Each structure stands twice: as C-alpha cells, then as structure tokens.
mmCIF file of C-alpha atoms in Angstrom:
data_model
loop_
_atom_site.group_PDB
_atom_site.id
_atom_site.type_symbol
_atom_site.label_atom_id
_atom_site.label_comp_id
_atom_site.label_asym_id
_atom_site.label_seq_id
_atom_site.Cartn_x
_atom_site.Cartn_y
_atom_site.Cartn_z
ATOM 1 C CA MET A 159 -79.892 3.528 2.331
ATOM 2 C CA PRO A 160 -77.249 4.242 4.992
ATOM 3 C CA ALA A 161 -74.584 1.667 5.830
ATOM 4 C CA VAL A 162 -75.627 -0.674 8.669
ATOM 5 C CA ASN A 163 -73.466 -2.697 11.034
ATOM 6 C CA LYS A 164 -74.746 -6.239 10.598
ATOM 7 C CA PHE A 165 -73.888 -7.306 14.164
ATOM 8 C CA THR A 166 -75.434 -4.425 16.099
ATOM 9 C CA LYS A 167 -78.002 -3.463 13.459
ATOM 10 C CA THR A 168 -77.105 0.187 13.905
ATOM 11 C CA SER A 169 -76.260 2.619 11.206
ATOM 12 C CA ILE A 170 -72.638 3.504 10.615
ATOM 13 C CA VAL A 171 -72.050 7.198 10.546
ATOM 14 C CA ARG A 172 -68.951 8.137 8.684
ATOM 15 C CA PRO A 173 -67.376 11.429 9.688
ATOM 16 C CA ILE A 174 -67.205 14.093 7.066
ATOM 17 C CA ARG A 175 -63.645 14.691 6.049
ATOM 18 C CA MET A 176 -62.677 18.280 6.550
ATOM 19 C CA SER A 177 -60.402 19.204 3.760
ATOM 20 C CA ARG A 178 -58.281 22.269 3.989
ATOM 21 C CA PRO A 179 -56.077 23.828 1.387
ATOM 22 C CA ILE A 180 -52.446 22.746 1.346
ATOM 23 C CA ASN A 181 -50.252 25.512 2.651
ATOM 24 C CA ARG A 182 -46.798 24.900 1.201
ATOM 25 C CA ARG A 183 -45.241 27.784 3.126
ATOM 26 C CA ASN A 184 -45.550 25.827 6.367
ATOM 27 C CA ALA A 185 -44.327 22.574 4.866
ATOM 28 C CA SER A 186 -40.966 21.244 6.016
ATOM 29 C CA PRO A 187 -38.161 21.683 3.508
ATOM 30 C CA ALA A 188 -37.107 18.758 1.398
ATOM 31 C CA PRO A 189 -34.197 16.769 2.807
ATOM 32 C CA PRO A 190 -30.822 17.486 1.231
ATOM 33 C CA PRO A 191 -29.870 15.146 -1.590
ATOM 34 C CA HIS A 192 -27.753 12.158 -0.632
ATOM 35 C CA PRO A 193 -24.085 12.856 -1.476
ATOM 36 C CA THR A 194 -22.540 10.826 -4.250
ATOM 37 C CA PHE A 195 -19.576 8.554 -3.642
ATOM 38 C CA LEU A 196 -17.092 11.092 -5.009
ATOM 39 C CA GLN A 197 -18.545 13.881 -2.888
ATOM 40 C CA HIS A 198 -18.312 11.639 0.156
ATOM 41 C CA ILE A 199 -14.703 10.637 -0.539
ATOM 42 C CA SER A 200 -13.605 14.160 -1.463
ATOM 43 C CA GLN A 201 -14.177 15.253 2.130
ATOM 44 C CA TYR A 202 -11.190 13.157 3.199
ATOM 45 C CA VAL A 203 -8.729 14.125 0.445
ATOM 46 C CA PRO A 204 -6.957 16.860 2.484
ATOM 47 C CA PHE A 205 -6.460 14.481 5.411
ATOM 48 C CA VAL A 206 -5.103 11.740 3.150
ATOM 49 C CA LEU A 207 -2.705 14.178 1.468
ATOM 50 C CA PHE A 208 -1.502 15.425 4.850
ATOM 51 C CA GLY A 209 -0.963 11.855 6.051
ATOM 52 C CA LEU A 210 0.985 10.933 2.922
ATOM 53 C CA THR A 211 3.125 14.063 3.281
ATOM 54 C CA VAL A 212 3.940 13.163 6.891
ATOM 55 C CA LEU A 213 4.848 9.607 5.858
ATOM 56 C CA VAL A 214 7.146 10.842 3.075
ATOM 57 C CA VAL A 215 8.886 13.264 5.448
ATOM 58 C CA LEU A 216 9.374 10.509 8.046
ATOM 59 C CA LEU A 217 10.744 8.201 5.353
ATOM 60 C CA GLN A 218 13.190 10.879 4.202
ATOM 61 C CA ILE A 219 14.359 11.478 7.776
ATOM 62 C CA THR A 220 14.771 7.738 8.356
ATOM 63 C CA LEU A 221 16.738 7.290 5.135
ATOM 64 C CA ALA A 222 18.932 10.270 5.982
ATOM 65 C CA ILE A 223 19.729 8.791 9.401
ATOM 66 C CA LEU A 224 20.425 5.352 7.933
ATOM 67 C CA THR A 225 22.636 6.636 5.130
ATOM 68 C CA ASP A 226 24.506 8.874 7.569
ATOM 69 C CA SER A 227 25.192 5.929 9.878
ATOM 70 C CA LEU A 228 26.182 3.804 6.865
ATOM 71 C CA ASP A 229 28.557 6.533 5.704
ATOM 72 C CA LYS A 230 30.140 6.560 9.159
ATOM 73 C CA GLU A 231 30.500 2.770 9.056
ATOM 74 C CA PHE A 232 32.052 2.916 5.575
ATOM 75 C CA VAL A 233 34.536 5.552 6.713
ATOM 76 C CA LYS A 234 35.392 3.477 9.788
ATOM 77 C CA THR A 235 35.790 0.303 7.710
ATOM 78 C CA ARG A 236 37.943 2.069 5.122
ATOM 79 C CA ALA A 237 40.177 3.426 7.888
ATOM 80 C CA LEU A 238 40.529 -0.073 9.359
ATOM 81 C CA ILE A 239 41.375 -1.529 5.942
ATOM 82 C CA GLU A 240 44.038 1.110 5.431
ATOM 83 C CA LYS A 241 45.525 0.576 8.926
ATOM 84 C CA ALA A 242 45.258 -3.237 9.009
ATOM 85 C CA PRO A 243 48.584 -4.034 7.275
ATOM 86 C CA PHE A 244 50.474 -1.919 9.810
ATOM 87 C CA ASP A 245 48.430 -2.242 13.045
ATOM 88 C CA LYS A 246 47.557 -5.548 14.747
ATOM 89 C CA LYS A 247 44.704 -3.994 16.740
ATOM 90 C CA ALA A 248 43.076 -2.673 13.539
ATOM 91 C CA LEU A 249 43.563 -6.094 11.938
ATOM 92 C CA GLN A 250 41.835 -7.831 14.875
ATOM 93 C CA GLU A 251 38.949 -5.343 14.750
ATOM 94 C CA LEU A 252 38.589 -5.870 11.000
ATOM 95 C CA LYS A 253 38.533 -9.654 11.479
ATOM 96 C CA GLY A 254 35.842 -9.218 14.131
ATOM 97 C CA MET A 255 33.739 -7.133 11.749
ATOM 98 C CA ILE A 256 34.115 -9.768 9.015
ATOM 99 C CA ASN A 257 33.128 -12.539 11.446
ATOM 100 C CA GLN A 258 30.038 -10.542 12.488
ATOM 101 C CA LEU A 259 29.032 -10.131 8.854
ATOM 102 C CA LEU A 260 29.550 -13.834 8.152
ATOM 103 C CA HIS A 261 27.493 -14.732 11.227
ATOM 104 C CA ILE A 262 24.667 -12.441 10.072
ATOM 105 C CA LEU A 263 24.758 -13.930 6.566
ATOM 106 C CA ARG A 264 24.722 -17.509 7.864
ATOM 107 C CA ASN A 265 21.923 -16.911 10.413
ATOM 108 C CA PRO A 266 19.405 -14.443 8.985
#
C-alpha cells in the first residue's frame, strides 16, 4: 500500500533517487594539512635572527660611543688632576666636576 498523506488523503510519491557513480577525478583536492606549531613558528626564525643581529650591532655601537666618551672624560679628568696643584683654573674646574658628581649622587 502506498504512503498516504493523512490530511489531504492523497498518496505521497517519493522521487526515485538517481544514483550515479562517484567520479574521483573531478573531486576537489583534499585541503592541505594544518601546520604544526613548530612549522608555524619556523617561518619567523629568519626575521627573529635578523632582528637580534640588528639589536646586537646597535648595542655594540652604543657601547663603543659611550666608552669612547668615557675615555675622553677620563683623559680630561686625569689632565685636570695633574694640572690642579699648579694651575688655579684647573683646580676650580676640578672642584666644579666634583660638585657636579656629588650633586648627582645626592639627587638621583
């Protein structure tokens, strides 16, 4: 007995499903596998290494400038110390340098 719709009392005709063979040649390719964490991070390794290299070079340049200026200050201070017993102007300049250092140490 065919299926009947109980509200309209008409028979329900179900369409025949047309099956066709699966053609895998026309199927879309599988998506690429999701990269692992290490594969994802390894993409950025060259950029990180370049950035670290730039930072190290800038640090070396900065230290070279600072040590050069410190060397100049040490030479200047040594010259003032050597001249101070014989030259009042050098003595006054040396006292001024000492007062500046004391002021910096008292008020950081």
